Amino acid sequence: NAGVTQTPKFRILKIGQSMTLQCTQDMNHNYMYWYRQDPGMGLKLIYYSVGAGITDKGEVPNGYNVSRSTTEDFPLRLELAAPSQTSVYFCASSPSAYNSPLHFGNGTRLTVT
Amino acid sequence: DAKTTQPTSMDCAEGRAANLPCNHSTISGNEYVYWYRQIHSQGPQYIIHGLKNNETNEMASLIITEDRKSSTLILPHATLRDTAVYYCIVRWTSYDKVIFGPGTSLSVIP
């Protein structure tokens, strides 16, 4: 089972460039989440989705956009990359709200210079 | 706001039990307590979860107090590979966000 797959694993961006971090899951999970983790810090929720067509802001949504057109995919878009967005980004999914754990991907390490 | 509180760091001798506490005083009746860990910069790994009864699996045990305001994750025989950051979270029924706090950095010492 592939689980939660994130691509790319690593990326270096110049300030002002844009990119999309891809996240796909093959477990038919309704709930999907994007987190960022700065060096030495905990996870911060960026955006989340409770199903196709439904997204909502987390703790730190500024500078990011998401879409959820299918159950499987939940891409995260950075429009104008800034050095403050240098971080490791994790995508996660779960089948339901309260009685199911999150399954995490292996992360995308992004550097903005 | 994560609404769970954990010690910042703990040490444990290799081979001994590691007991990691977590306070979740505002938890309500049908909200689950979850534990995850993160080794180096890998994606967090699910360990165990529970509602009100104590739970045990191949990785750990979870003890939840009767009033459900706190819990303890027990790693029965800690190894060096258990060195990680351990996160205690609650999946709240009032909203769908899953918020992580800073967790507890556990160091297992030879």
Short mmCIF file of C-alpha atoms in Angstrom, two decimals:
data_model
loop_
_atom_site.label_atom_id
_atom_site.label_comp_id
_atom_site.label_asym_id
_atom_site.label_seq_id
_atom_site.Cartn_x
_atom_site.Cartn_y
_atom_site.Cartn_z
CA ASN A 1 0.00 0.00 0.00
CA ALA A 2 1.32 3.41 -0.95
CA GLY A 3 -0.58 5.29 1.80
CA VAL A 4 0.06 9.04 1.65
CA THR A 5 2.49 10.08 -1.08
CA GLN A 6 4.10 13.51 -1.23
CA THR A 7 6.06 14.92 -4.12
CA PRO A 8 8.63 16.31 -4.49
CA LYS A 9 10.81 15.22 -1.58
CA PHE A 10 13.05 18.28 -1.85
CA ARG A 11 12.77 21.61 -3.61
CA ILE A 12 14.67 24.87 -3.70
CA LEU A 13 12.75 27.95 -4.79
CA LYS A 14 13.80 31.50 -5.43
CA ILE A 15 11.90 34.30 -3.73
CA GLY A 16 8.75 35.13 -5.66
CA GLN A 17 8.51 31.81 -7.49
CA SER A 18 5.47 29.62 -7.18
CA MET A 19 5.03 25.89 -6.85
CA THR A 20 2.56 23.18 -5.95
CA LEU A 21 3.28 20.52 -3.37
CA GLN A 22 1.48 17.36 -4.30
CA CYS A 23 -0.25 15.01 -1.87
CA THR A 24 -2.21 11.92 -2.84
CA GLN A 25 -3.63 9.08 -0.78
CA ASP A 26 -4.97 5.73 -1.93
CA MET A 27 -6.95 4.85 1.21
CA ASN A 28 -10.19 6.63 0.26
CA HIS A 29 -9.87 8.90 3.28
CA ASN A 30 -12.22 11.86 3.52
CA TYR A 31 -10.07 14.00 5.83
CA MET A 32 -6.80 15.49 4.64
CA TYR A 33 -4.42 17.96 6.28
CA TRP A 34 -1.37 20.05 5.45
CA TYR A 35 1.17 20.88 8.15
CA ARG A 36 4.44 22.74 8.15
CA GLN A 37 7.29 22.17 10.54
CA ASP A 38 10.02 24.72 10.98
CA PRO A 39 13.43 23.56 12.26
CA GLY A 40 13.25 22.47 15.89
CA MET A 41 9.57 23.32 16.15
CA GLY A 42 6.27 21.46 16.24
CA LEU A 43 3.70 20.94 13.50
CA LYS A 44 1.49 23.83 12.48
CA LEU A 45 -1.76 23.22 10.58
CA ILE A 46 -1.96 25.16 7.30
CA TYR A 47 -5.19 23.93 5.68
CA TYR A 48 -7.45 20.95 5.98
CA SER A 49 -10.30 19.32 4.07
CA VAL A 50 -13.16 17.14 5.24
CA GLY A 51 -14.06 15.95 1.77
CA ALA A 52 -13.89 16.73 -1.93
CA GLY A 53 -14.83 20.32 -2.60
CA ILE A 54 -14.50 21.39 1.06
CA THR A 55 -11.44 23.13 2.49
CA ASP A 56 -10.82 25.32 5.50
CA LYS A 57 -8.02 27.33 7.06
CA GLY A 58 -5.83 26.04 9.83
CA GLU A 59 -3.48 27.93 12.13
CA VAL A 60 -1.10 29.40 9.53
CA PRO A 61 -2.86 29.68 6.12
CA ASN A 62 -1.35 32.97 4.88
CA GLY A 63 0.70 32.58 1.71
CA TYR A 64 -0.88 29.25 0.76
CA ASN A 65 -3.84 27.97 -1.20
CA VAL A 66 -5.40 24.53 -1.48
CA SER A 67 -7.99 22.73 -3.53
CA ARG A 68 -9.71 19.37 -3.17
CA SER A 69 -11.30 18.32 -6.43
CA THR A 70 -11.00 14.59 -5.73
CA THR A 71 -10.94 12.42 -2.63
CA GLU A 72 -7.40 11.28 -3.42
CA ASP A 73 -5.58 14.56 -4.02
CA PHE A 74 -4.97 17.61 -1.86
CA PRO A 75 -2.35 19.90 -3.46
CA LEU A 76 -0.85 22.88 -1.60
CA ARG A 77 -0.01 25.94 -3.67
CA LEU A 78 2.59 28.58 -2.83
CA GLU A 79 2.03 31.60 -5.06
CA LEU A 80 4.87 33.98 -4.13
CA ALA A 81 7.49 32.09 -2.21
CA ALA A 82 9.13 33.88 0.71
CA PRO A 83 12.07 32.83 2.92
CA SER A 84 9.62 32.46 5.82
CA GLN A 85 8.10 29.51 3.96
CA THR A 86 11.29 27.51 4.24
CA SER A 87 10.07 24.48 6.12
CA VAL A 88 9.22 20.79 5.94
CA TYR A 89 5.68 20.21 4.75
CA PHE A 90 3.68 17.17 5.80
CA CYS A 91 0.42 15.93 4.38
CA ALA A 92 -1.84 13.63 6.38
CA SER A 93 -5.15 11.85 5.94
CA SER A 94 -7.71 10.00 8.03
CA PRO A 95 -10.92 8.16 7.21
CA SER A 96 -13.21 9.90 9.68
CA ALA A 97 -13.29 12.61 12.30
CA TYR A 98 -12.74 11.33 15.78
CA ASN A 99 -12.00 7.63 16.05
CA SER A 100 -9.26 7.25 13.48
CA PRO A 101 -5.57 8.17 13.45
CA LEU A 102 -3.85 10.39 10.95
CA HIS A 103 -1.61 8.79 8.36
CA PHE A 104 1.32 11.00 7.41
CA GLY A 105 3.40 11.26 4.29
CA ASN A 106 7.19 11.49 4.38
CA GLY A 107 7.27 15.22 3.85
CA THR A 108 8.57 17.77 1.36
CA ARG A 109 11.60 19.79 2.40
CA LEU A 110 11.34 23.27 0.87
CA THR A 111 14.01 25.95 0.89
CA VAL A 112 13.28 29.47 -0.35
CA THR A 113 16.34 31.60 -1.06
CA ASP B 1 -4.35 26.34 20.69
CA ALA B 2 -3.48 22.68 21.17
CA LYS B 3 -5.27 22.42 24.54
CA THR B 4 -3.03 19.62 25.67
CA THR B 5 0.03 20.21 27.80
CA GLN B 6 3.11 18.02 27.99
CA PRO B 7 6.55 18.39 29.55
CA THR B 8 9.08 19.83 27.15
CA SER B 9 11.61 17.05 27.59
CA MET B 10 12.29 13.84 29.48
CA ASP B 11 15.09 11.34 29.83
CA CYS B 12 14.76 7.61 30.29
CA ALA B 13 17.36 4.89 30.84
CA GLU B 14 17.52 2.23 28.17
CA GLY B 15 15.53 -0.85 29.18
CA ARG B 16 13.40 1.02 31.68
CA ALA B 17 9.79 2.06 31.22
CA ALA B 18 9.23 5.54 29.81
CA ASN B 19 6.13 7.24 31.21
CA LEU B 20 5.07 10.32 29.26
CA PRO B 21 2.28 12.43 30.83
CA CYS B 22 -0.27 14.62 29.09
CA ASN B 23 -2.92 16.96 30.47
CA HIS B 24 -6.17 17.52 28.53
CA SER B 25 -8.40 19.06 31.18
CA THR B 26 -11.02 20.42 28.75
CA ILE B 27 -11.68 17.09 27.04
CA SER B 28 -15.32 16.10 26.77
CA GLY B 29 -17.15 12.83 26.66
CA ASN B 30 -16.66 11.50 23.15
CA GLU B 31 -13.28 12.94 22.33
CA TYR B 32 -10.34 10.60 21.83
CA VAL B 33 -6.78 10.98 23.05
CA TYR B 34 -4.11 10.15 20.47
CA TRP B 35 -0.39 9.69 20.74
CA TYR B 36 2.09 10.09 17.88
CA ARG B 37 5.83 10.23 17.71
CA GLN B 38 8.27 11.81 15.31
CA ILE B 39 11.76 10.47 14.85
CA HIS B 40 14.22 13.01 13.42
CA SER B 41 12.41 14.75 10.56
CA GLN B 42 10.27 11.83 9.47
CA GLY B 43 6.50 12.08 9.27
CA PRO B 44 4.77 11.56 12.62
CA GLN B 45 3.90 7.96 13.38
CA TYR B 46 0.69 6.93 15.08
CA ILE B 47 1.22 5.02 18.33
CA ILE B 48 -2.08 4.50 20.12
CA HIS B 49 -5.39 6.11 20.98
CA GLY B 50 -8.17 5.72 23.52
CA LEU B 51 -11.47 7.09 24.78
CA LYS B 52 -11.80 6.11 28.43
CA ASN B 53 -10.42 2.62 28.90
CA ASN B 54 -6.75 1.79 29.10
CA GLU B 55 -5.34 0.55 25.82
CA THR B 56 -2.34 -1.56 24.88
CA ASN B 57 -0.80 -2.49 21.58
CA GLU B 58 2.55 -3.82 20.39
CA MET B 59 4.18 -0.42 20.76
CA ALA B 60 2.85 1.05 23.99
CA SER B 61 0.17 1.30 26.67
CA LEU B 62 -2.15 4.23 27.24
CA ILE B 63 -3.50 4.95 30.69
CA ILE B 64 -6.36 7.47 30.88
CA THR B 65 -7.46 8.76 34.26
CA GLU B 66 -11.03 8.16 35.36
CA ASP B 67 -11.96 11.83 34.96
CA ARG B 68 -10.24 11.76 31.50
CA LYS B 69 -8.38 14.98 32.23
CA SER B 70 -4.96 13.41 31.82
CA SER B 71 -3.26 10.40 30.32
CA THR B 72 0.10 8.63 30.33
CA LEU B 73 1.83 6.89 27.46
CA ILE B 74 3.98 4.01 28.63
CA LEU B 75 6.81 2.52 26.58
CA PRO B 76 7.49 -0.59 28.66
CA HIS B 77 11.14 -1.20 27.75
CA ALA B 78 12.58 1.89 26.13
CA THR B 79 15.30 1.44 23.51
CA LEU B 80 17.57 3.97 21.86
CA ARG B 81 15.28 3.87 18.84
CA ASP B 82 12.47 5.30 20.99
CA THR B 83 14.31 8.63 21.16
CA ALA B 84 11.82 10.97 19.49
CA VAL B 85 9.33 13.77 20.02
CA TYR B 86 6.04 12.43 21.38
CA TYR B 87 2.82 14.29 20.70
CA CYS B 88 -0.39 13.94 22.68
CA ILE B 89 -3.42 15.33 20.88
CA VAL B 90 -7.19 15.26 21.23
CA ARG B 91 -9.50 14.90 18.29
CA TRP B 92 -12.16 17.41 19.29
CA THR B 93 -15.77 16.93 18.26
CA SER B 94 -16.34 20.70 18.21
CA TYR B 95 -14.22 21.16 15.08
CA ASP B 96 -12.31 19.14 12.51
CA LYS B 97 -8.90 20.74 12.92
CA VAL B 98 -6.20 18.50 14.34
CA ILE B 99 -3.78 20.72 16.24
CA PHE B 100 -0.41 19.54 17.49
CA GLY B 101 1.35 21.04 20.46
CA PRO B 102 5.16 21.13 20.85
CA GLY B 103 5.24 17.60 22.31
CA THR B 104 7.75 15.97 24.66
CA SER B 105 11.28 15.30 23.48
CA LEU B 106 12.20 11.91 24.93
CA SER B 107 15.86 10.96 25.11
CA VAL B 108 16.64 7.33 25.86
CA ILE B 109 20.06 7.14 27.47
CA PRO B 110 22.33 4.06 27.26
#
